[in-house]
Coordinates of C-alpha atoms (C1' of nucleotides) in Angstrom, one line a residue:
Chain A
M7 CA -18.5 19.4 26.0
S8 CA -15.0 20.6 25.5
A9 CA -14.2 23.2 22.9
P10 CA -13.5 21.6 19.5
R11 CA -9.7 21.2 19.2
Q12 CA -8.0 21.4 15.9
I13 CA -6.8 18.0 14.9
V14 CA -3.1 17.5 14.6
T15 CA -1.6 14.4 13.0
R16 CA 2.0 13.6 12.3
F17 CA 4.2 11.3 10.3
A18 CA 7.3 10.3 12.2
P19 CA 9.8 8.2 10.2
S20 CA 13.2 7.3 11.4
P21 CA 15.8 8.1 8.8
T22 CA 17.6 4.8 8.9
G23 CA 16.6 4.0 5.3
Y24 CA 14.4 5.2 2.5
L25 CA 10.7 5.9 2.6
H26 CA 9.1 2.6 1.7
I27 CA 5.6 1.9 0.6
G28 CA 4.3 1.1 4.0
G29 CA 5.6 4.4 5.4
A30 CA 4.2 6.2 2.5
R31 CA 0.8 4.8 3.2
T32 CA 1.0 5.8 6.8
A33 CA 2.1 9.3 5.7
L34 CA -0.8 9.5 3.3
F35 CA -3.4 8.5 5.9
N36 CA -2.1 11.1 8.4
W37 CA -2.1 13.7 5.6
L38 CA -5.6 12.8 4.5
Y39 CA -7.0 12.9 8.0
A40 CA -5.5 16.3 8.7
R41 CA -6.8 17.6 5.4
H42 CA -10.2 16.1 5.9
T43 CA -10.7 17.6 9.3
G44 CA -9.1 21.0 8.4
G45 CA -6.3 20.1 10.8
I46 CA -2.6 20.2 10.8
F47 CA -0.2 17.6 9.4
R48 CA 3.3 17.6 10.9
L49 CA 6.5 15.9 10.0
R50 CA 9.0 14.7 12.5
I51 CA 12.2 13.0 11.8
E52 CA 13.1 10.6 14.5
D53 CA 16.8 10.7 14.2
T54 CA 17.8 9.8 17.8
D55 CA 19.6 6.7 16.6
R56 CA 22.8 8.5 15.8
A57 CA 24.5 5.4 14.5
R58 CA 21.9 4.5 11.9
S59 CA 20.4 7.9 10.9
T60 CA 21.8 9.4 7.7
P61 CA 21.3 12.7 5.9
E62 CA 20.7 10.7 2.7
A63 CA 17.8 8.9 4.3
I64 CA 16.4 12.3 5.5
D65 CA 16.6 13.6 1.9
A66 CA 15.0 10.5 0.5
I67 CA 12.0 10.9 2.9
L68 CA 11.6 14.6 2.2
E69 CA 11.8 14.0 -1.5
G70 CA 9.4 11.0 -1.4
M71 CA 6.8 13.0 0.5
A72 CA 7.2 16.0 -1.9
W73 CA 6.8 13.7 -4.9
L74 CA 3.6 12.2 -3.4
G75 CA 2.3 15.6 -2.8
L76 CA 2.1 15.1 0.9
H77 CA 3.0 18.6 2.1
H78 CA 3.5 19.0 5.8
D79 CA 2.5 22.0 7.9
G80 CA 5.1 24.0 9.9
E81 CA 8.7 23.2 10.3
V82 CA 10.1 19.7 10.2
V83 CA 10.9 18.7 13.8
Y84 CA 14.2 16.8 14.3
Q85 CA 13.9 14.7 17.3
F86 CA 17.5 14.6 18.3
A87 CA 17.7 18.3 18.7
R88 CA 15.1 18.0 21.4
A89 CA 17.0 15.7 23.6
A90 CA 17.4 18.2 26.4
R91 CA 13.7 18.7 26.7
H92 CA 13.1 14.9 26.8
R93 CA 15.7 14.6 29.5
E94 CA 13.9 17.3 31.5
V95 CA 10.7 15.3 31.5
A96 CA 12.6 12.3 32.7
E97 CA 14.1 14.4 35.5
E98 CA 10.7 15.6 36.5
L99 CA 9.4 12.0 36.7
L100 CA 12.4 11.1 38.7
A101 CA 11.9 14.0 41.1
R102 CA 8.3 13.0 41.5
G103 CA 9.2 9.5 42.3
L104 CA 7.5 8.2 39.2
A105 CA 10.8 7.0 37.8
Y106 CA 14.0 5.6 39.3
R107 CA 17.6 4.9 38.5
C108 CA 18.6 1.4 37.6
Y109 CA 22.3 0.3 38.0
A110 CA 21.9 -3.1 36.4
T111 CA 24.6 -3.9 33.8
H112 CA 24.0 -5.2 30.3
E113 CA 25.5 -8.5 31.3
E114 CA 23.3 -8.7 34.3
L115 CA 20.2 -8.0 32.2
E116 CA 21.2 -10.5 29.6
A117 CA 21.7 -13.2 32.2
M118 CA 18.3 -12.3 33.6
R119 CA 16.6 -12.7 30.2
A120 CA 18.4 -16.0 29.5
E121 CA 17.2 -17.3 32.8
Q122 CA 13.6 -16.2 32.1
K123 CA 13.7 -17.8 28.7
A124 CA 15.1 -21.0 30.0
A125 CA 12.4 -21.1 32.7
G126 CA 9.8 -20.5 30.1
K127 CA 8.9 -17.2 31.8
P128 CA 8.0 -14.0 30.0
M129 CA 11.1 -11.9 29.3
R130 CA 10.9 -8.6 31.0
Y131 CA 12.8 -6.4 33.4
D132 CA 12.2 -7.7 36.9
G133 CA 12.2 -4.4 38.7
R134 CA 15.3 -5.2 40.7
W135 CA 16.2 -1.5 41.3
R136 CA 12.6 -0.3 41.6
D137 CA 12.5 0.0 45.4
R138 CA 16.1 -0.1 46.2
T139 CA 17.5 3.0 47.7
L140 CA 21.2 3.6 47.3
D141 CA 22.9 3.3 50.5
G142 CA 26.6 2.6 50.5
P143 CA 28.9 2.9 47.5
V144 CA 27.4 3.8 44.1
P145 CA 28.0 1.0 41.7
N146 CA 30.4 1.9 39.0
V147 CA 27.7 1.8 36.3
P148 CA 26.1 4.8 34.7
P149 CA 22.5 4.3 35.6
V150 CA 19.5 4.3 33.3
V151 CA 16.3 5.9 34.3
R152 CA 13.3 3.6 34.2
L153 CA 9.6 4.4 34.5
K154 CA 8.0 3.2 37.7
A155 CA 5.2 1.6 35.8
P156 CA 2.0 0.4 37.5
Q157 CA 2.3 -3.3 38.4
T158 CA -1.4 -4.0 38.9
G159 CA -4.5 -3.2 37.0
E160 CA -4.6 -2.6 33.2
T161 CA -3.5 -0.1 30.6
V162 CA -6.2 0.3 28.0
I163 CA -5.8 1.7 24.5
E164 CA -9.0 2.9 22.8
D165 CA -7.8 2.4 19.2
A166 CA -9.8 3.9 16.4
V167 CA -9.0 1.0 14.2
Q168 CA -8.4 -1.9 16.5
G169 CA -11.0 -1.1 19.1
Q170 CA -10.3 -1.4 22.8
V171 CA -7.1 -3.2 23.5
V172 CA -6.3 -4.1 27.0
F173 CA -2.9 -4.9 28.4
R174 CA -2.5 -6.3 31.9
N175 CA 0.1 -4.1 33.7
D176 CA 1.9 -7.1 35.0
V177 CA 3.0 -8.0 31.5
L178 CA 4.5 -4.6 31.0
D179 CA 7.8 -3.9 32.6
D180 CA 9.7 -0.8 33.9
F181 CA 11.2 0.3 30.6
V182 CA 14.0 2.7 30.1
L183 CA 13.4 6.4 29.7
L184 CA 17.0 7.6 29.8
R185 CA 20.0 5.7 28.7
G186 CA 23.2 5.4 30.8
D187 CA 24.7 8.2 28.8
G188 CA 21.7 10.4 29.5
T189 CA 20.2 10.3 26.1
P190 CA 16.4 9.7 25.9
T191 CA 14.9 6.5 24.4
Y192 CA 12.4 6.5 21.6
M193 CA 9.6 5.7 24.1
L194 CA 10.2 8.9 26.0
S195 CA 11.0 11.1 23.0
V196 CA 7.8 10.2 21.1
V197 CA 5.6 11.0 24.0
V198 CA 7.2 14.3 24.8
D199 CA 7.3 15.4 21.1
D200 CA 3.8 14.4 20.4
F201 CA 2.7 16.4 23.5
D202 CA 4.8 19.4 22.7
M203 CA 3.6 19.4 19.1
G204 CA 0.0 19.2 20.1
V205 CA -0.6 15.9 18.3
T206 CA -4.1 14.8 18.8
H207 CA -4.2 11.7 16.5
I208 CA -1.5 9.1 16.2
I209 CA -1.9 7.2 13.0
R210 CA 0.9 4.7 12.6
G211 CA 1.8 1.0 11.9
D212 CA 0.4 -1.9 13.8
D213 CA 3.9 -2.7 15.0
H214 CA 3.6 0.1 17.5
L215 CA 0.5 -1.2 19.2
T216 CA 2.2 -2.6 22.2
N217 CA 4.3 0.5 22.5
S218 CA 1.1 2.5 22.9
A219 CA 0.5 1.0 26.3
R220 CA 4.0 2.0 27.5
Q221 CA 3.6 5.4 26.0
R222 CA 0.2 5.8 27.7
Q223 CA 1.9 5.1 31.0
I224 CA 4.3 7.9 30.5
I225 CA 1.5 10.2 29.4
D226 CA -0.5 9.3 32.5
A227 CA 2.5 9.8 34.8
M228 CA 2.9 13.3 33.4
G229 CA -0.8 14.0 33.6
W230 CA -1.1 14.9 29.9
P231 CA -4.1 14.3 27.6
Q232 CA -4.2 11.0 25.8
P233 CA -4.1 11.2 22.0
V234 CA -6.4 9.1 19.8
Y235 CA -4.6 6.1 18.4
A236 CA -5.2 4.5 15.1
H237 CA -3.0 1.5 14.3
L238 CA -2.8 0.4 10.7
P239 CA -2.3 -3.2 9.8
L240 CA 1.0 -3.8 8.2
L241 CA 1.6 -4.2 4.5
H242 CA 2.9 -7.5 3.1
G243 CA 4.8 -8.3 -0.1
E244 CA 3.1 -9.8 -3.1
D245 CA 3.9 -13.3 -1.8
G246 CA 2.3 -12.6 1.5
A247 CA 5.6 -12.5 3.3
K248 CA 7.1 -9.5 5.1
L249 CA 8.0 -6.7 2.8
S250 CA 11.5 -7.0 1.6
K251 CA 13.7 -5.5 -1.0
R252 CA 12.7 -8.2 -3.4
H253 CA 9.1 -7.2 -3.6
G254 CA 7.6 -3.9 -2.9
A255 CA 9.9 -2.5 -0.3
L256 CA 11.3 -0.2 -2.9
G257 CA 12.0 3.3 -1.9
I258 CA 9.0 5.5 -2.9
H259 CA 11.3 7.4 -5.2
E260 CA 11.9 4.3 -7.2
Y261 CA 8.3 4.1 -8.1
R262 CA 8.8 7.5 -9.6
N263 CA 11.5 6.2 -11.9
L264 CA 9.4 3.1 -12.7
G265 CA 7.1 5.6 -14.3
Y266 CA 4.2 5.8 -11.8
L267 CA 2.2 9.0 -11.3
P268 CA 1.8 10.4 -7.8
E269 CA -2.0 10.6 -8.1
A270 CA -2.0 6.9 -9.0
M271 CA 0.2 6.0 -6.0
R272 CA -2.1 8.0 -3.7
N273 CA -5.2 6.2 -5.0
Y274 CA -3.5 2.8 -4.8
L275 CA -2.1 3.3 -1.3
L276 CA -5.5 4.7 -0.1
R277 CA -7.3 1.5 -1.2
L278 CA -4.8 -0.6 0.7
G279 CA -6.7 -0.9 3.9
W280 CA -9.3 1.8 3.4
S281 CA -12.5 1.6 1.5
H282 CA -15.5 3.6 0.5
G283 CA -18.1 1.1 -0.6
D284 CA -17.4 0.1 -4.2
S285 CA -15.3 3.1 -5.0
E286 CA -12.1 2.3 -6.8
T287 CA -10.8 5.3 -8.6
I288 CA -10.8 8.0 -6.1
S289 CA -9.4 11.4 -6.8
T290 CA -7.4 13.2 -4.1
E291 CA -10.2 15.7 -3.7
Q292 CA -12.7 12.9 -3.1
A293 CA -10.2 11.1 -0.8
I294 CA -9.9 14.2 1.4
D295 CA -13.6 14.6 1.4
W296 CA -14.3 11.0 2.2
F297 CA -11.4 9.9 4.4
N298 CA -12.2 8.7 7.9
L299 CA -10.7 6.4 10.5
E300 CA -13.8 4.2 10.8
S301 CA -13.3 2.7 7.3
I302 CA -9.8 1.6 7.9
G303 CA -9.6 -2.2 7.7
R304 CA -8.2 -4.4 10.4
S305 CA -6.4 -7.0 8.4
P306 CA -3.1 -6.8 6.7
A307 CA -2.9 -6.2 2.9
R308 CA -0.5 -7.2 0.2
V309 CA 0.9 -5.0 -2.4
D310 CA -0.2 -5.8 -5.9
F311 CA 1.6 -4.2 -8.8
K312 CA -1.0 -5.4 -11.3
K313 CA -3.5 -3.2 -9.7
L314 CA -1.1 -0.3 -9.3
N315 CA -0.4 -0.6 -13.1
N316 CA -4.1 -0.5 -13.9
L317 CA -4.7 2.6 -11.8
N318 CA -1.6 4.2 -13.2
G319 CA -2.9 3.6 -16.7
F320 CA -6.2 5.2 -15.7
Y321 CA -4.5 8.3 -14.4
M322 CA -2.2 8.5 -17.4
R323 CA -5.2 8.5 -19.8
A324 CA -6.9 11.1 -17.7
A325 CA -3.8 13.4 -17.6
A326 CA -3.3 16.4 -19.8
D327 CA -1.1 15.6 -22.8
S328 CA 1.3 18.5 -22.1
D329 CA 1.7 17.4 -18.4
L330 CA 2.4 13.9 -19.5
A331 CA 4.9 15.0 -22.1
T332 CA 6.7 17.1 -19.5
E333 CA 6.8 14.2 -17.0
T334 CA 8.0 11.9 -19.7
E335 CA 10.8 14.2 -20.7
A336 CA 11.8 14.6 -17.0
L337 CA 11.9 10.9 -16.6
L338 CA 14.0 10.6 -19.7
G339 CA 16.4 13.0 -18.2
R340 CA 16.6 11.0 -14.9
L341 CA 17.2 7.9 -16.8
G342 CA 20.2 9.5 -18.4
R343 CA 18.8 9.5 -21.9
P344 CA 19.8 12.2 -24.4
A345 CA 17.8 15.4 -24.2
L346 CA 15.0 15.8 -26.7
T347 CA 15.3 18.1 -29.6
E348 CA 12.6 20.7 -30.2
H349 CA 11.3 18.6 -33.0
Q350 CA 11.1 15.5 -30.9
R351 CA 9.5 17.3 -28.1
A352 CA 6.8 18.5 -30.5
Q353 CA 6.4 15.0 -31.9
L354 CA 6.1 13.5 -28.4
L355 CA 3.3 16.0 -27.6
A356 CA 1.6 15.4 -30.9
A357 CA 1.7 11.6 -30.4
M358 CA 0.6 11.8 -26.7
P359 CA -3.1 11.1 -27.3
S360 CA -2.5 7.7 -28.8
L361 CA 0.6 7.0 -26.7
K362 CA -1.0 7.5 -23.3
D363 CA -3.9 5.2 -24.2
R364 CA -1.6 2.2 -24.6
A365 CA 0.8 2.5 -21.6
K366 CA 0.5 1.6 -18.0
T367 CA 3.6 3.5 -16.9
L368 CA 5.7 6.3 -18.3
I369 CA 8.5 3.7 -18.9
E370 CA 6.1 1.8 -21.1
L371 CA 5.1 5.0 -22.8
I372 CA 8.7 5.8 -23.5
D373 CA 9.2 2.4 -25.0
N374 CA 6.2 2.8 -27.2
A375 CA 7.4 6.2 -28.3
S376 CA 10.7 4.8 -29.5
F377 CA 9.8 5.5 -33.1
I378 CA 10.2 9.2 -32.3
F379 CA 13.6 8.7 -30.6
E380 CA 15.2 6.4 -33.1
T381 CA 16.9 7.4 -36.3
R382 CA 17.1 5.9 -39.7
P383 CA 17.7 3.4 -40.9
L384 CA 15.5 1.5 -38.3
V385 CA 16.5 -2.0 -37.5
P386 CA 13.2 -4.1 -37.4
D387 CA 12.8 -6.5 -34.5
D388 CA 12.3 -10.2 -35.3
K389 CA 8.5 -10.0 -35.7
A390 CA 8.7 -6.8 -37.8
A391 CA 11.3 -8.4 -40.0
K392 CA 8.9 -11.3 -40.6
A393 CA 6.2 -8.9 -41.6
L394 CA 8.5 -7.4 -44.2
S395 CA 8.3 -10.2 -46.6
P396 CA 9.5 -9.7 -50.2
E397 CA 5.8 -9.2 -51.3
A398 CA 5.3 -6.7 -48.6
R399 CA 8.4 -4.8 -49.5
A400 CA 7.3 -4.7 -53.1
R401 CA 4.0 -3.4 -52.0
L402 CA 5.6 -0.7 -49.9
A403 CA 7.4 0.5 -53.0
R404 CA 4.1 0.8 -54.9
L405 CA 2.6 2.5 -51.8
T406 CA 5.3 5.2 -51.9
T407 CA 4.1 6.3 -55.3
A408 CA 0.5 6.2 -54.3
L409 CA 1.2 8.6 -51.4
A410 CA 3.1 11.1 -53.5
E411 CA 0.3 13.6 -53.7
T412 CA -1.5 12.8 -50.4
P413 CA -2.0 15.8 -48.1
W414 CA -0.2 14.8 -44.8
T415 CA -2.8 14.4 -42.2
A416 CA -3.8 11.2 -40.5
G417 CA -7.2 11.2 -42.1
E418 CA -6.0 11.9 -45.6
I419 CA -3.2 9.3 -45.3
E420 CA -5.7 6.7 -44.1
A421 CA -8.0 7.4 -47.0
A422 CA -5.2 7.1 -49.4
V423 CA -3.9 3.8 -47.9
R424 CA -7.4 2.3 -47.8
A425 CA -7.8 3.2 -51.5
F426 CA -4.4 1.7 -52.2
A427 CA -5.3 -1.5 -50.4
E428 CA -8.5 -1.8 -52.3
A429 CA -6.7 -1.2 -55.6
E430 CA -4.2 -3.9 -54.6
G431 CA -7.0 -6.3 -53.8
A432 CA -5.5 -6.6 -50.3
K433 CA -6.9 -6.2 -46.8
L434 CA -6.1 -3.1 -45.0
G435 CA -4.1 -5.1 -42.4
D436 CA -1.9 -6.6 -45.2
V437 CA -0.8 -3.1 -46.0
A438 CA -0.8 -1.6 -42.5
Q439 CA 1.3 -4.2 -40.8
P440 CA 4.3 -4.0 -43.2
L441 CA 3.9 -0.2 -43.1
R442 CA 4.0 -0.3 -39.3
A443 CA 7.1 -2.5 -39.4
A444 CA 8.8 -0.1 -41.7
L445 CA 7.9 3.0 -39.7
T446 CA 8.5 1.8 -36.2
G447 CA 10.5 -1.4 -36.6
R448 CA 7.9 -3.2 -34.6
T449 CA 4.6 -5.0 -35.0
V450 CA 2.9 -3.1 -32.2
S451 CA 2.6 0.7 -32.2
P452 CA 0.0 3.5 -32.0
P453 CA -2.2 3.6 -35.1
V454 CA 0.1 3.8 -38.2
F455 CA -1.6 6.8 -39.7
D456 CA -1.1 8.7 -36.5
V457 CA 2.5 7.6 -36.5
M458 CA 2.9 8.9 -40.1
A459 CA 1.3 12.2 -39.2
T460 CA 3.7 12.5 -36.3
L461 CA 6.7 11.6 -38.3
G462 CA 5.9 13.9 -41.1
R463 CA 5.9 13.2 -44.9
A464 CA 9.7 13.2 -45.5
E465 CA 10.7 11.0 -42.6
S466 CA 7.8 8.6 -43.2
L467 CA 8.5 8.2 -46.9
A468 CA 12.2 7.8 -46.1
R469 CA 11.5 5.0 -43.6
I470 CA 9.2 3.3 -46.0
G471 CA 11.9 3.7 -48.7
D472 CA 14.4 2.0 -46.4
Q473 CA 12.4 -1.1 -46.4
A474 CA 10.8 -1.0 -49.8
A475 CA 12.0 -3.3 -52.5
A476 CA 12.5 -1.8 -56.0
Chain Q
rG23 C1' 7.8 -19.0 25.9
rC24 C1' 4.6 -14.5 27.2
rG25 C1' 1.3 -10.6 25.3
rC26 C1' -1.4 -8.2 21.5
rC27 C1' -3.7 -8.1 16.5
rC28 C1' -5.7 -10.5 12.1
rU29 C1' -8.6 -14.4 9.0
rU30 C1' -14.7 -13.2 2.6
rC31 C1' -12.8 -15.0 -4.8
rG32 C1' -5.4 -15.5 -6.7
rU33 C1' -5.1 -10.0 -4.9
rC34 C1' -7.6 -5.3 -2.8
rU35 C1' -12.3 -5.1 -0.7
rA36 C1' -18.3 -4.4 0.2
rU37 C1' -21.7 -6.6 3.6
rC38 C1' -23.6 -2.4 9.9
rG39 C1' -28.2 -11.2 11.5
rG40 C1' -32.1 -12.6 6.5
rU41 C1' -28.3 -10.9 -0.3
rU42 C1' -28.6 -15.7 -6.2
rA43 C1' -22.3 -13.0 -0.8
rG44 C1' -21.5 -7.2 -4.6
rG45 C1' -17.4 -4.4 -6.9
rA46 C1' -12.3 -3.8 -8.7
rC47 C1' -7.5 -5.9 -10.4
rA48 C1' -5.5 -10.2 -12.5
rG49 C1' -7.2 -14.7 -15.6
rC50 C1' -10.3 -16.9 -19.6
rA51 C1' -13.8 -16.2 -23.9
rG52 C1' -16.4 -12.9 -27.4
rC53 C1' -17.2 -8.1 -29.6
rC54 C1' -14.8 -3.6 -31.5
rU55 C1' -10.4 -3.0 -34.7
rU56 C1' -4.7 -1.5 -39.3
rU57 C1' -1.3 -4.0 -34.5
rC58 C1' -1.5 -3.0 -29.4
rA59 C1' -4.3 -0.7 -26.0
rC60 C1' -8.9 1.5 -24.6
rG61 C1' -14.0 0.3 -24.4
rU62 C1' -17.7 -3.4 -24.0
rU63 C1' -20.2 -8.3 -23.1
rG64 C1' -19.8 -12.8 -20.7
rC65 C1' -17.3 -17.0 -17.9
rA66 C1' -14.7 -18.8 -13.8
rG67 C1' -13.5 -17.6 -8.7
rA68 C1' -14.5 -16.6 -1.6
rG69 C1' -16.7 -16.6 4.1
rG70 C1' -9.9 -21.4 7.7
rC71 C1' -11.9 -25.5 11.1
rG72 C1' -15.1 -26.8 15.5
rG73 C1' -18.6 -25.5 18.9
rG74 C1' -22.3 -22.3 20.6
rU75 C1' -26.3 -17.9 20.7
rU76 C1' -30.5 -17.3 17.3
rC77 C1' -36.4 -18.8 13.7
rG78 C1' -31.9 -17.5 10.8
rA79 C1' -25.1 -16.6 10.8
rU80 C1' -19.9 -14.3 6.6
rU81 C1' -21.8 -11.0 10.4
rC82 C1' -22.3 -12.0 17.7
rC83 C1' -19.5 -15.3 21.6
rC84 C1' -15.8 -19.3 22.8
rG85 C1' -12.0 -22.7 21.3
rC86 C1' -8.5 -24.4 17.7
rA87 C1' -5.5 -23.7 13.5
rG88 C1' -2.8 -20.4 10.4
rG89 C1' -0.5 -15.6 9.7
rG90 C1' 1.5 -11.0 11.7
rC91 C1' 3.5 -7.7 15.4
rG92 C1' 5.9 -6.8 20.1
rC93 C1' 8.7 -8.5 24.3
rG94 C1' 16.5 -3.7 23.6
rC95 C1' 20.3 1.3 27.3
rC96 C1' 16.7 0.3 18.1
rA97 C1' 13.0 3.3 16.4

RNA sequence: GCGCCCUUCGUCUAUCGGUUAGGACAGCAGCCUUUCACGUUGCAGAGGCGGGUUCGAUUCCCGCAGGGCGCGCCA
């Protein structure tokens, strides 16, 4: 038995766009596995595509991960900065005869593929420079370096999710390691970086499964140890089609502004492709405790906002009032809404118990808390206006008098209103609905007596007065 | 075209050959109730198709169909 190695996982996004939900899930799984095993979780930015990589995208990824609470260990590795080392490995392969220079031009290669396609043959590099030694003049083409890949036999990937996946070597071609300008390709860079970073487990999207075979060939050529692979099925949009901007491919930071809590996102993402019996609400602590590679599913999953909403509502209800109030205020700020006054901040906190019960997102909570943010005179919406019939307005006027001596707590107010309704020979609802309409301008709100307690005596009576008929 | 992967309620999933195929979200109905929500009770809802293997297949094997991914001097 070999000595137990510390497990090292990594998340390696390319900064050509924001961090989307699929990438976030991949990051989560890597993070969870590292935490579960007491290992290390590293972050590597694969910025070797100079044309498409942007600093904005790097920031978006870093911020997204920070928001989700997926903290990486050690320094962030920027792949482009390691190009010299990647080149060094290619040179070594070249020196050992495990790679070779190919002088084929783009045009030549394109023609080759077109021919193969027309002939119904698999499209792959035909190895035309594999055994050719350069005698005579050097073609005026900056050569690429290709791996001299095995042409017979099989390359086998033992995948922790997909099981054993076998590729016949004759379907894999001699792919490029170094471009004509001497820069390394992704295939080379990944392998070298993973080795140098000591990565033991590669958890990534399914779309890399075939790449694994090529990467394994490089690793074998270098005589390095093979990492454990775990390829996650891809995520699809709500309609089952590929994720696109229209559904679900939002940047992870947008979920933040949509009012979702990171713990809810983590729980939701975790259940997309991983399960633990019938467990649905899984705290991050439990997730770390339970997470394993064996329970990752093999079939693709769709994102479902309804379920995310449900989970988010659960975590909101479970959250501390003060934390939620802080988050709400921060979101208000990000939305460009006016800053809260001390008074409003206190009201928001006081109303939080009843507010958080009836919202699935912070955005919804803000909407439900509008009675705190709005100023008199309130403009009732259509339904509220309907509830404020002439009879109701007259009743509100009488209620004002009845409340004159009432101590201003939710309980006392409720008792007084109930007594008033009874005296009026009315049902409580007949009094409460117009009251709600007058206080909030809506027909739906937290319990009216809570609203009144939050608003305070003066403001409550003033709002009622605004709608009451003499 | 070639290769690889996948296939249980609308959605996410459980099931390690024998279950009335379970749970969750969503939906519908009831209860609770000052509205909404929460909570709670109930209803409806699934093994793609065809062959095998087996006393017995959702589960194992093969084929087909459907879906996905890959096949760049992108990552």
